[in-house]
Amino acid sequence: MMIQLVTVIAAFILPLTISAQCKKEWEKSDPKDKMAFYEREFSTETMDALKKTTTVFFYRDLDSAEVSRFREAFSEAWNITPIILDNGRNFEKYAGNPNYSYFTNGGYQLFGSVGRVSYSYTHNYLLLQIGGRNDNLYRIELYPRITSTFGIDGTPEMSRIAFYGFYYFFNWNPISLKAHLLVAASSLAQNKRPCLYEKVRDQNLAGLLTADTLYVPKDVLNDFRGLGYKQNYVGDDLFKAYQFPYRLCTNDELYQIFQVEKRGRFLFENVISETFKYITIFDVKDKKVVYKTMVESSRELRTKDLKKIK
């Protein structure tokens, strides 16, 4: 999928639109559902078409040494169809074939101006599609390194080469993506896709988080100063604001805890997608999200965000 080009007139337009959250206003702003923003209920015919496919998850060149880990994690999470993995450079092998569905690169760029000041934003995500159909069944938002929003010329081929060749995403690891696939499979089993901006807070959130450890990928605890080119890890100090048991983990530690030892339950995710911040807690045991919020016009995780989780 190519990067969609969207132009807005002023910086305040998009946040005001998003304040509508999950209402059907999104059908007016994205009538063909190209960006998979809003809640959808899919027809039985669409879901039957999905179930007849083999799903392909395309990995990046950076993942080559860990393909077996991704395969093992995803095969446990995705139960709607058989799932296979292939390098994203092989996308054309499957494109348009109704026997395949695939999680492939999606995204869009926003260009706009306020007075004489021009700006652009790039959002990266994964889209679940069925070959030969226009349905976008599910969207997984990605947290890119700032340099992973450069070098896009708008063509599908070059976008894929950049995405799968050298782009780096902080929430791209076997366990974080497994959590997304668990929730996606659970939603699609009900013929539904949740709104991207859906707010979730489990009624027993404090009780759940008191009774078990929240595992936090260190990769998503970054602070970008100035123009955002320099990555600063801030997890050790920042997460002290969280009020329940937690453990900060490397990606290898996450894999050991969740995939090898099978003892992890709650997984934290922080995604900075340009001016939008998504904070999510996955319950991988019950295959659901127990906490999620989206904060507009925010490019970094703050202590006040963690204090609100209670």
PDB file of C-alpha atoms in Angstrom:
ATOM      1  CA  MET A   1       0.000   0.000   0.000  1.00  0.00           C
ATOM      2  CA  MET A   2       1.292   3.438  -0.822  1.00  0.00           C
ATOM      3  CA  ILE A   3       1.523   6.332   1.594  1.00  0.00           C
ATOM      4  CA  GLN A   4      -1.646   8.404   1.287  1.00  0.00           C
ATOM      5  CA  LEU A   5      -1.141  12.140   0.817  1.00  0.00           C
ATOM      6  CA  VAL A   6      -3.518  14.349   2.764  1.00  0.00           C
ATOM      7  CA  THR A   7      -3.446  18.150   2.903  1.00  0.00           C
ATOM      8  CA  VAL A   8      -4.897  20.182   5.756  1.00  0.00           C
ATOM      9  CA  ILE A   9      -5.157  23.956   5.979  1.00  0.00           C
ATOM     10  CA  ALA A  10      -4.311  24.608   9.605  1.00  0.00           C
ATOM     11  CA  ALA A  11      -2.842  22.685  12.506  1.00  0.00           C
ATOM     12  CA  PHE A  12      -6.027  22.779  14.534  1.00  0.00           C
ATOM     13  CA  ILE A  13      -8.280  21.064  11.988  1.00  0.00           C
ATOM     14  CA  LEU A  14      -7.210  17.469  12.551  1.00  0.00           C
ATOM     15  CA  PRO A  15      -7.308  17.534  16.385  1.00  0.00           C
ATOM     16  CA  LEU A  16     -10.796  19.031  16.288  1.00  0.00           C
ATOM     17  CA  THR A  17     -11.914  16.250  13.977  1.00  0.00           C
ATOM     18  CA  ILE A  18     -10.399  13.602  16.234  1.00  0.00           C
ATOM     19  CA  SER A  19     -12.276  15.002  19.227  1.00  0.00           C
ATOM     20  CA  ALA A  20     -15.324  13.313  17.705  1.00  0.00           C
ATOM     21  CA  GLN A  21     -13.559  10.067  18.755  1.00  0.00           C
ATOM     22  CA  CYS A  22     -15.423   7.030  17.398  1.00  0.00           C
ATOM     23  CA  LYS A  23     -18.478   8.695  15.924  1.00  0.00           C
ATOM     24  CA  LYS A  24     -19.546   8.103  12.357  1.00  0.00           C
ATOM     25  CA  GLU A  25     -18.139  11.480  11.283  1.00  0.00           C
ATOM     26  CA  TRP A  26     -15.112   9.475  10.174  1.00  0.00           C
ATOM     27  CA  GLU A  27     -17.193   8.019   7.358  1.00  0.00           C
ATOM     28  CA  LYS A  28     -17.386  11.514   5.933  1.00  0.00           C
ATOM     29  CA  SER A  29     -13.663  12.219   6.254  1.00  0.00           C
ATOM     30  CA  ASP A  30     -12.577   8.757   5.044  1.00  0.00           C
ATOM     31  CA  PRO A  31     -15.558   7.377   3.093  1.00  0.00           C
ATOM     32  CA  LYS A  32     -13.575   4.565   1.448  1.00  0.00           C
ATOM     33  CA  ASP A  33     -12.059   3.528   4.789  1.00  0.00           C
ATOM     34  CA  LYS A  34      -8.534   3.788   3.385  1.00  0.00           C
ATOM     35  CA  MET A  35      -7.070   4.745   6.765  1.00  0.00           C
ATOM     36  CA  ALA A  36      -9.136   2.359   8.940  1.00  0.00           C
ATOM     37  CA  PHE A  37      -9.924   5.031  11.529  1.00  0.00           C
ATOM     38  CA  TYR A  38     -13.345   4.199  12.846  1.00  0.00           C
ATOM     39  CA  GLU A  39     -15.312   1.290  14.258  1.00  0.00           C
ATOM     40  CA  ARG A  40     -16.629  -1.123  11.651  1.00  0.00           C
ATOM     41  CA  GLU A  41     -18.822  -4.193  11.638  1.00  0.00           C
ATOM     42  CA  PHE A  42     -17.991  -6.407   8.693  1.00  0.00           C
ATOM     43  CA  SER A  43     -20.422  -8.494   6.693  1.00  0.00           C
ATOM     44  CA  THR A  44     -20.508 -12.256   6.935  1.00  0.00           C
ATOM     45  CA  GLU A  45     -19.392 -12.364   3.296  1.00  0.00           C
ATOM     46  CA  THR A  46     -16.274 -10.338   4.090  1.00  0.00           C
ATOM     47  CA  MET A  47     -15.360 -12.479   7.072  1.00  0.00           C
ATOM     48  CA  ASP A  48     -15.975 -15.690   5.114  1.00  0.00           C
ATOM     49  CA  ALA A  49     -13.607 -14.369   2.447  1.00  0.00           C
ATOM     50  CA  LEU A  50     -10.972 -13.733   5.130  1.00  0.00           C
ATOM     51  CA  LYS A  51     -11.352 -17.213   6.629  1.00  0.00           C
ATOM     52  CA  LYS A  52     -10.691 -18.810   3.233  1.00  0.00           C
ATOM     53  CA  THR A  53      -7.269 -17.192   3.018  1.00  0.00           C
ATOM     54  CA  THR A  54      -3.805 -17.811   4.357  1.00  0.00           C
ATOM     55  CA  THR A  55      -2.582 -14.714   6.176  1.00  0.00           C
ATOM     56  CA  VAL A  56       0.911 -13.417   5.421  1.00  0.00           C
ATOM     57  CA  PHE A  57       2.815 -11.284   7.898  1.00  0.00           C
ATOM     58  CA  PHE A  58       5.634  -9.439   6.172  1.00  0.00           C
ATOM     59  CA  TYR A  59       8.769  -8.977   8.215  1.00  0.00           C
ATOM     60  CA  ARG A  60      11.562  -6.449   7.688  1.00  0.00           C
ATOM     61  CA  ASP A  61      15.167  -7.067   6.748  1.00  0.00           C
ATOM     62  CA  LEU A  62      15.990  -6.113  10.346  1.00  0.00           C
ATOM     63  CA  ASP A  63      13.962  -9.120  11.567  1.00  0.00           C
ATOM     64  CA  SER A  64      15.849 -11.780   9.606  1.00  0.00           C
ATOM     65  CA  ALA A  65      17.675 -13.183  12.643  1.00  0.00           C
ATOM     66  CA  GLU A  66      14.446 -13.426  14.656  1.00  0.00           C
ATOM     67  CA  VAL A  67      11.992 -14.842  12.121  1.00  0.00           C
ATOM     68  CA  SER A  68      11.579 -18.047  14.132  1.00  0.00           C
ATOM     69  CA  ARG A  69      10.578 -16.008  17.194  1.00  0.00           C
ATOM     70  CA  PHE A  70       8.002 -14.037  15.224  1.00  0.00           C
ATOM     71  CA  ARG A  71       6.646 -17.237  13.668  1.00  0.00           C
ATOM     72  CA  GLU A  72       6.273 -19.002  17.012  1.00  0.00           C
ATOM     73  CA  ALA A  73       4.602 -16.025  18.693  1.00  0.00           C
ATOM     74  CA  PHE A  74       2.235 -15.261  15.818  1.00  0.00           C
ATOM     75  CA  SER A  75       1.148 -18.868  15.295  1.00  0.00           C
ATOM     76  CA  GLU A  76      -0.166 -18.876  18.881  1.00  0.00           C
ATOM     77  CA  ALA A  77      -1.907 -15.518  18.552  1.00  0.00           C
ATOM     78  CA  TRP A  78      -3.570 -15.656  15.144  1.00  0.00           C
ATOM     79  CA  ASN A  79      -6.300 -18.313  15.031  1.00  0.00           C
ATOM     80  CA  ILE A  80      -8.615 -17.019  12.301  1.00  0.00           C
ATOM     81  CA  THR A  81      -6.584 -18.370   9.381  1.00  0.00           C
ATOM     82  CA  PRO A  82      -3.288 -20.168   8.840  1.00  0.00           C
ATOM     83  CA  ILE A  83      -0.448 -17.630   9.083  1.00  0.00           C
ATOM     84  CA  ILE A  84       2.903 -17.590   7.314  1.00  0.00           C
ATOM     85  CA  LEU A  85       5.790 -15.119   7.323  1.00  0.00           C
ATOM     86  CA  ASP A  86       7.684 -13.694   4.370  1.00  0.00           C
ATOM     87  CA  ASN A  87       9.997 -10.779   3.721  1.00  0.00           C
ATOM     88  CA  GLY A  88       8.144  -7.588   2.835  1.00  0.00           C
ATOM     89  CA  ARG A  89      10.157  -7.309  -0.353  1.00  0.00           C
ATOM     90  CA  ASN A  90       8.116 -10.280  -1.644  1.00  0.00           C
ATOM     91  CA  PHE A  91       4.780  -8.487  -1.343  1.00  0.00           C
ATOM     92  CA  GLU A  92       4.019  -8.659  -5.082  1.00  0.00           C
ATOM     93  CA  LYS A  93       4.070 -12.453  -4.866  1.00  0.00           C
ATOM     94  CA  TYR A  94       0.795 -12.273  -2.905  1.00  0.00           C
ATOM     95  CA  ALA A  95      -0.720  -8.922  -3.926  1.00  0.00           C
ATOM     96  CA  GLY A  96      -4.217  -9.147  -5.364  1.00  0.00           C
ATOM     97  CA  ASN A  97      -4.509 -12.902  -4.817  1.00  0.00           C
ATOM     98  CA  PRO A  98      -7.827 -13.681  -3.022  1.00  0.00           C
ATOM     99  CA  ASN A  99      -6.257 -16.799  -1.517  1.00  0.00           C
ATOM    100  CA  TYR A 100      -4.139 -14.568   0.703  1.00  0.00           C
ATOM    101  CA  SER A 101      -4.738 -11.910   3.303  1.00  0.00           C
ATOM    102  CA  TYR A 102      -1.832  -9.892   4.624  1.00  0.00           C
ATOM    103  CA  PHE A 103      -0.609  -7.433   7.184  1.00  0.00           C
ATOM    104  CA  THR A 104       1.214  -4.910   5.036  1.00  0.00           C
ATOM    105  CA  ASN A 105       2.617  -1.413   5.365  1.00  0.00           C
ATOM    106  CA  GLY A 106       0.169   1.444   5.412  1.00  0.00           C
ATOM    107  CA  GLY A 107       0.496   5.104   6.165  1.00  0.00           C
ATOM    108  CA  TYR A 108      -0.270   8.624   5.173  1.00  0.00           C
ATOM    109  CA  GLN A 109       1.354  12.033   5.140  1.00  0.00           C
ATOM    110  CA  LEU A 110      -0.309  15.234   6.218  1.00  0.00           C
ATOM    111  CA  PHE A 111       0.825  18.471   4.634  1.00  0.00           C
ATOM    112  CA  GLY A 112      -0.466  21.803   5.837  1.00  0.00           C
ATOM    113  CA  SER A 113       0.339  25.316   6.882  1.00  0.00           C
ATOM    114  CA  VAL A 114      -0.493  27.953   9.440  1.00  0.00           C
ATOM    115  CA  GLY A 115       0.169  31.359   8.000  1.00  0.00           C
ATOM    116  CA  ARG A 116       3.611  31.204   6.409  1.00  0.00           C
ATOM    117  CA  VAL A 117       4.672  28.128   8.354  1.00  0.00           C
ATOM    118  CA  SER A 118       4.420  24.803   6.544  1.00  0.00           C
ATOM    119  CA  TYR A 119       4.597  21.381   8.157  1.00  0.00           C
ATOM    120  CA  SER A 120       4.172  17.692   7.401  1.00  0.00           C
ATOM    121  CA  TYR A 121       3.373  14.636   9.499  1.00  0.00           C
ATOM    122  CA  THR A 122       3.846  10.974   8.582  1.00  0.00           C
ATOM    123  CA  HIS A 123       1.862   8.172  10.232  1.00  0.00           C
ATOM    124  CA  ASN A 124       2.962   4.544   9.833  1.00  0.00           C
ATOM    125  CA  TYR A 125       0.860   1.470  10.563  1.00  0.00           C
ATOM    126  CA  LEU A 126       0.081  -2.062   9.467  1.00  0.00           C
ATOM    127  CA  LEU A 127      -3.138  -2.850   7.601  1.00  0.00           C
ATOM    128  CA  LEU A 128      -4.848  -6.219   7.312  1.00  0.00           C
ATOM    129  CA  GLN A 129      -6.200  -6.651   3.779  1.00  0.00           C
ATOM    130  CA  ILE A 130      -7.584  -9.440   1.608  1.00  0.00           C
ATOM    131  CA  GLY A 131      -6.018  -9.859  -1.819  1.00  0.00           C
ATOM    132  CA  GLY A 132      -8.155  -8.356  -4.572  1.00  0.00           C
ATOM    133  CA  ARG A 133     -10.529  -6.568  -2.193  1.00  0.00           C
ATOM    134  CA  ASN A 134     -10.747  -3.011  -0.881  1.00  0.00           C
ATOM    135  CA  ASP A 135     -11.476  -3.898   2.733  1.00  0.00           C
ATOM    136  CA  ASN A 136      -9.077  -2.672   5.431  1.00  0.00           C
ATOM    137  CA  LEU A 137      -9.927  -5.048   8.233  1.00  0.00           C
ATOM    138  CA  TYR A 138      -7.573  -3.949  10.992  1.00  0.00           C
ATOM    139  CA  ARG A 139      -4.958  -1.307  11.760  1.00  0.00           C
ATOM    140  CA  ILE A 140      -1.920  -1.596  14.045  1.00  0.00           C
ATOM    141  CA  GLU A 141      -0.321   1.761  14.814  1.00  0.00           C
ATOM    142  CA  LEU A 142       3.483   1.890  14.805  1.00  0.00           C
ATOM    143  CA  TYR A 143       5.974   4.027  16.732  1.00  0.00           C
ATOM    144  CA  PRO A 144       8.717   5.011  14.257  1.00  0.00           C
ATOM    145  CA  ARG A 145      12.161   6.351  14.889  1.00  0.00           C
ATOM    146  CA  ILE A 146      12.119   9.882  13.487  1.00  0.00           C
ATOM    147  CA  THR A 147      14.375   8.903  10.577  1.00  0.00           C
ATOM    148  CA  SER A 148      11.810   6.250   9.624  1.00  0.00           C
ATOM    149  CA  THR A 149       9.508   8.981   8.339  1.00  0.00           C
ATOM    150  CA  PHE A 150      11.986  10.197   5.723  1.00  0.00           C
ATOM    151  CA  GLY A 151      12.602   9.122   2.153  1.00  0.00           C
ATOM    152  CA  ILE A 152       9.001   8.506   1.058  1.00  0.00           C
ATOM    153  CA  ASP A 153       8.275   9.535  -2.518  1.00  0.00           C
ATOM    154  CA  GLY A 154       4.624   8.416  -2.557  1.00  0.00           C
ATOM    155  CA  THR A 155       5.031   5.342  -4.780  1.00  0.00           C
ATOM    156  CA  PRO A 156       4.034   1.929  -3.408  1.00  0.00           C
ATOM    157  CA  GLU A 157       7.324   0.316  -4.440  1.00  0.00           C
ATOM    158  CA  MET A 158       9.593   2.869  -2.779  1.00  0.00           C
ATOM    159  CA  SER A 159       7.421   3.005   0.332  1.00  0.00           C
ATOM    160  CA  ARG A 160       7.724  -0.760   0.740  1.00  0.00           C
ATOM    161  CA  ILE A 161      11.469  -0.723   0.123  1.00  0.00           C
ATOM    162  CA  ALA A 162      11.929   1.905   2.829  1.00  0.00           C
ATOM    163  CA  PHE A 163       9.479   0.319   5.269  1.00  0.00           C
ATOM    164  CA  TYR A 164      10.825  -3.222   5.060  1.00  0.00           C
ATOM    165  CA  GLY A 165      14.403  -2.316   4.216  1.00  0.00           C
ATOM    166  CA  PHE A 166      15.503   0.070   6.940  1.00  0.00           C
ATOM    167  CA  TYR A 167      12.620   1.575   8.922  1.00  0.00           C
ATOM    168  CA  TYR A 168      12.791   1.048  12.682  1.00  0.00           C
ATOM    169  CA  PHE A 169       9.722   0.935  14.931  1.00  0.00           C
ATOM    170  CA  PHE A 170       9.994   0.932  18.712  1.00  0.00           C
ATOM    171  CA  ASN A 171       6.944  -1.309  19.210  1.00  0.00           C
ATOM    172  CA  TRP A 172       7.991  -3.849  16.557  1.00  0.00           C
ATOM    173  CA  ASN A 173       9.039  -7.006  18.412  1.00  0.00           C
ATOM    174  CA  PRO A 174       7.540 -10.527  18.614  1.00  0.00           C
ATOM    175  CA  ILE A 175       5.684  -9.992  21.906  1.00  0.00           C
ATOM    176  CA  SER A 176       4.240  -6.525  21.291  1.00  0.00           C
ATOM    177  CA  LEU A 177       3.003  -7.533  17.844  1.00  0.00           C
ATOM    178  CA  LYS A 178       1.706 -10.819  19.256  1.00  0.00           C
ATOM    179  CA  ALA A 179      -0.430  -8.812  21.698  1.00  0.00           C
ATOM    180  CA  HIS A 180      -1.863  -6.831  18.799  1.00  0.00           C
ATOM    181  CA  LEU A 181      -2.634 -10.007  16.857  1.00  0.00           C
ATOM    182  CA  LEU A 182      -4.371 -11.555  19.871  1.00  0.00           C
ATOM    183  CA  VAL A 183      -6.670  -8.538  20.178  1.00  0.00           C
ATOM    184  CA  ALA A 184      -7.178  -8.308  16.417  1.00  0.00           C
ATOM    185  CA  ALA A 185      -8.182 -11.963  16.173  1.00  0.00           C
ATOM    186  CA  SER A 186     -10.557 -11.570  19.117  1.00  0.00           C
ATOM    187  CA  SER A 187     -12.228  -8.524  17.531  1.00  0.00           C
ATOM    188  CA  LEU A 188     -12.479 -10.011  14.053  1.00  0.00           C
ATOM    189  CA  ALA A 189     -13.979 -13.208  15.476  1.00  0.00           C
ATOM    190  CA  GLN A 190     -16.932 -10.951  16.306  1.00  0.00           C
ATOM    191  CA  ASN A 191     -16.859  -9.409  12.790  1.00  0.00           C
ATOM    192  CA  LYS A 192     -15.733  -6.111  14.308  1.00  0.00           C
ATOM    193  CA  ARG A 193     -12.897  -3.619  14.202  1.00  0.00           C
ATOM    194  CA  PRO A 194     -12.618  -1.153  17.099  1.00  0.00           C
ATOM    195  CA  CYS A 195     -12.168   2.554  16.570  1.00  0.00           C
ATOM    196  CA  LEU A 196      -8.521   3.596  16.533  1.00  0.00           C
ATOM    197  CA  TYR A 197      -9.302   6.299  19.114  1.00  0.00           C
ATOM    198  CA  GLU A 198     -11.396   4.089  21.377  1.00  0.00           C
ATOM    199  CA  LYS A 199     -10.850   4.745  25.079  1.00  0.00           C
ATOM    200  CA  VAL A 200     -10.776   1.648  27.298  1.00  0.00           C
ATOM    201  CA  ARG A 201     -10.631   1.293  31.074  1.00  0.00           C
ATOM    202  CA  ASP A 202     -11.483  -2.068  32.623  1.00  0.00           C
ATOM    203  CA  GLN A 203     -13.919  -1.741  35.527  1.00  0.00           C
ATOM    204  CA  ASN A 204     -11.503  -3.687  37.723  1.00  0.00           C
ATOM    205  CA  LEU A 205      -8.326  -2.091  36.361  1.00  0.00           C
ATOM    206  CA  ALA A 206      -6.756  -1.264  39.719  1.00  0.00           C
ATOM    207  CA  GLY A 207      -7.472  -4.759  41.036  1.00  0.00           C
ATOM    208  CA  LEU A 208      -5.966  -6.423  37.974  1.00  0.00           C
ATOM    209  CA  LEU A 209      -2.817  -4.300  38.000  1.00  0.00           C
ATOM    210  CA  THR A 210      -2.362  -4.698  41.760  1.00  0.00           C
ATOM    211  CA  ALA A 211      -2.453  -8.480  41.477  1.00  0.00           C
ATOM    212  CA  ASP A 212       0.000  -8.877  38.612  1.00  0.00           C
ATOM    213  CA  THR A 213       3.119  -7.324  37.114  1.00  0.00           C
ATOM    214  CA  LEU A 214       2.963  -4.936  34.184  1.00  0.00           C
ATOM    215  CA  TYR A 215       5.801  -5.691  31.770  1.00  0.00           C
ATOM    216  CA  VAL A 216       7.119  -2.619  29.988  1.00  0.00           C
ATOM    217  CA  PRO A 217       9.284  -2.714  26.833  1.00  0.00           C
ATOM    218  CA  LYS A 218      12.211  -0.361  27.340  1.00  0.00           C
ATOM    219  CA  ASP A 219      12.136   0.456  23.636  1.00  0.00           C
ATOM    220  CA  VAL A 220       8.926   2.503  23.971  1.00  0.00           C
ATOM    221  CA  LEU A 221      10.214   4.700  26.809  1.00  0.00           C
ATOM    222  CA  ASN A 222      11.936   7.421  24.817  1.00  0.00           C
ATOM    223  CA  ASP A 223      12.155  11.177  24.959  1.00  0.00           C
ATOM    224  CA  PHE A 224      13.052  13.204  21.876  1.00  0.00           C
ATOM    225  CA  ARG A 225      14.324  16.707  22.481  1.00  0.00           C
ATOM    226  CA  GLY A 226      14.515  19.602  20.050  1.00  0.00           C
ATOM    227  CA  LEU A 227      13.714  18.422  16.547  1.00  0.00           C
ATOM    228  CA  GLY A 228      13.379  14.877  17.802  1.00  0.00           C
ATOM    229  CA  TYR A 229      16.458  13.382  16.156  1.00  0.00           C
ATOM    230  CA  LYS A 230      18.156  12.299  19.383  1.00  0.00           C
ATOM    231  CA  GLN A 231      16.688   9.352  21.274  1.00  0.00           C
ATOM    232  CA  ASN A 232      16.961   9.494  25.059  1.00  0.00           C
ATOM    233  CA  TYR A 233      15.882   6.528  27.194  1.00  0.00           C
ATOM    234  CA  VAL A 234      13.894   7.825  30.194  1.00  0.00           C
ATOM    235  CA  GLY A 235      12.221   4.686  31.550  1.00  0.00           C
ATOM    236  CA  ASP A 236      13.969   4.261  34.897  1.00  0.00           C
ATOM    237  CA  ASP A 237      12.939   7.668  36.221  1.00  0.00           C
ATOM    238  CA  LEU A 238       9.699   8.115  34.311  1.00  0.00           C
ATOM    239  CA  PHE A 239       7.985   4.871  35.311  1.00  0.00           C
ATOM    240  CA  LYS A 240       8.321   5.569  39.022  1.00  0.00           C
ATOM    241  CA  ALA A 241       5.037   7.466  38.603  1.00  0.00           C
ATOM    242  CA  TYR A 242       3.208   4.202  37.867  1.00  0.00           C
ATOM    243  CA  GLN A 243       1.352   3.045  40.997  1.00  0.00           C
ATOM    244  CA  PHE A 244       1.376  -0.756  40.618  1.00  0.00           C
ATOM    245  CA  PRO A 245       3.961  -3.567  40.223  1.00  0.00           C
ATOM    246  CA  TYR A 246       5.985  -3.309  37.035  1.00  0.00           C
ATOM    247  CA  ARG A 247       9.168  -4.458  35.366  1.00  0.00           C
ATOM    248  CA  LEU A 248      11.088  -2.735  32.584  1.00  0.00           C
ATOM    249  CA  CYS A 249      12.281  -5.270  29.997  1.00  0.00           C
ATOM    250  CA  THR A 250      14.422  -5.644  26.941  1.00  0.00           C
ATOM    251  CA  ASN A 251      12.817  -7.356  23.958  1.00  0.00           C
ATOM    252  CA  ASP A 252      14.756 -10.544  24.760  1.00  0.00           C
ATOM    253  CA  GLU A 253      13.425 -10.499  28.322  1.00  0.00           C
ATOM    254  CA  LEU A 254       9.870 -10.005  27.051  1.00  0.00           C
ATOM    255  CA  TYR A 255      10.241 -13.031  24.806  1.00  0.00           C
ATOM    256  CA  GLN A 256      11.551 -15.152  27.666  1.00  0.00           C
ATOM    257  CA  ILE A 257       8.740 -14.126  30.029  1.00  0.00           C
ATOM    258  CA  PHE A 258       5.792 -14.224  27.642  1.00  0.00           C
ATOM    259  CA  GLN A 259       6.764 -16.828  25.074  1.00  0.00           C
ATOM    260  CA  VAL A 260       9.157 -19.241  26.781  1.00  0.00           C
ATOM    261  CA  GLU A 261       8.006 -19.164  30.402  1.00  0.00           C
ATOM    262  CA  LYS A 262       4.378 -18.270  29.562  1.00  0.00           C
ATOM    263  CA  ARG A 263       3.972 -16.271  32.761  1.00  0.00           C
ATOM    264  CA  GLY A 264       3.450 -12.731  31.491  1.00  0.00           C
ATOM    265  CA  ARG A 265      -0.062 -11.320  31.378  1.00  0.00           C
ATOM    266  CA  PHE A 266      -0.071  -7.507  31.192  1.00  0.00           C
ATOM    267  CA  LEU A 267       1.969  -5.710  28.553  1.00  0.00           C
ATOM    268  CA  PHE A 268       2.438  -1.951  28.276  1.00  0.00           C
ATOM    269  CA  GLU A 269       2.676  -0.040  25.017  1.00  0.00           C
ATOM    270  CA  ASN A 270       3.397   3.599  24.297  1.00  0.00           C
ATOM    271  CA  VAL A 271       3.103   4.654  20.660  1.00  0.00           C
ATOM    272  CA  ILE A 272       4.002   8.123  19.456  1.00  0.00           C
ATOM    273  CA  SER A 273       2.503   8.571  16.009  1.00  0.00           C
ATOM    274  CA  GLU A 274       3.564  12.119  15.156  1.00  0.00           C
ATOM    275  CA  THR A 275       1.265  14.374  17.225  1.00  0.00           C
ATOM    276  CA  PHE A 276      -0.830  11.534  18.666  1.00  0.00           C
ATOM    277  CA  LYS A 277       0.119   9.424  21.669  1.00  0.00           C
ATOM    278  CA  TYR A 278      -1.486   6.030  22.321  1.00  0.00           C
ATOM    279  CA  ILE A 279      -1.044   4.390  25.731  1.00  0.00           C
ATOM    280  CA  THR A 280      -2.257   0.797  25.920  1.00  0.00           C
ATOM    281  CA  ILE A 281      -2.196  -2.100  28.376  1.00  0.00           C
ATOM    282  CA  PHE A 282      -2.809  -5.513  26.835  1.00  0.00           C
ATOM    283  CA  ASP A 283      -4.107  -8.519  28.747  1.00  0.00           C
ATOM    284  CA  VAL A 284      -2.575 -11.317  26.698  1.00  0.00           C
ATOM    285  CA  LYS A 285      -4.227 -13.980  28.846  1.00  0.00           C
ATOM    286  CA  ASP A 286      -7.761 -12.795  28.078  1.00  0.00           C
ATOM    287  CA  LYS A 287      -6.828 -11.443  24.626  1.00  0.00           C
ATOM    288  CA  LYS A 288      -8.093  -7.939  25.213  1.00  0.00           C
ATOM    289  CA  VAL A 289      -7.138  -4.381  26.021  1.00  0.00           C
ATOM    290  CA  VAL A 290      -7.760  -3.345  29.635  1.00  0.00           C
ATOM    291  CA  TYR A 291      -6.588   0.240  29.267  1.00  0.00           C
ATOM    292  CA  LYS A 292      -6.188   2.562  26.305  1.00  0.00           C
ATOM    293  CA  THR A 293      -6.142   6.285  25.821  1.00  0.00           C
ATOM    294  CA  MET A 294      -5.189   8.604  22.990  1.00  0.00           C
ATOM    295  CA  VAL A 295      -3.693  12.017  23.749  1.00  0.00           C
ATOM    296  CA  GLU A 296      -3.661  14.679  21.057  1.00  0.00           C
ATOM    297  CA  SER A 297      -0.779  17.058  20.416  1.00  0.00           C
ATOM    298  CA  SER A 298       1.645  15.087  22.564  1.00  0.00           C
ATOM    299  CA  ARG A 299       4.991  13.671  21.403  1.00  0.00           C
ATOM    300  CA  GLU A 300       6.291  12.111  24.616  1.00  0.00           C
ATOM    301  CA  LEU A 301       5.163   9.923  27.501  1.00  0.00           C
ATOM    302  CA  ARG A 302       4.847  11.921  30.740  1.00  0.00           C
ATOM    303  CA  THR A 303       4.527  11.083  34.421  1.00  0.00           C
ATOM    304  CA  LYS A 304       0.973  12.437  34.417  1.00  0.00           C
ATOM    305  CA  ASP A 305       0.031   9.820  31.821  1.00  0.00           C
ATOM    306  CA  LEU A 306       1.197   7.046  34.133  1.00  0.00           C
ATOM    307  CA  LYS A 307      -0.499   8.546  37.183  1.00  0.00           C
ATOM    308  CA  LYS A 308      -3.838   8.370  35.351  1.00  0.00           C
ATOM    309  CA  ILE A 309      -3.580   4.568  35.120  1.00  0.00           C
ATOM    310  CA  LYS A 310      -5.491   3.554  38.230  1.00  0.00           C
TER     311      LYS A 310
END
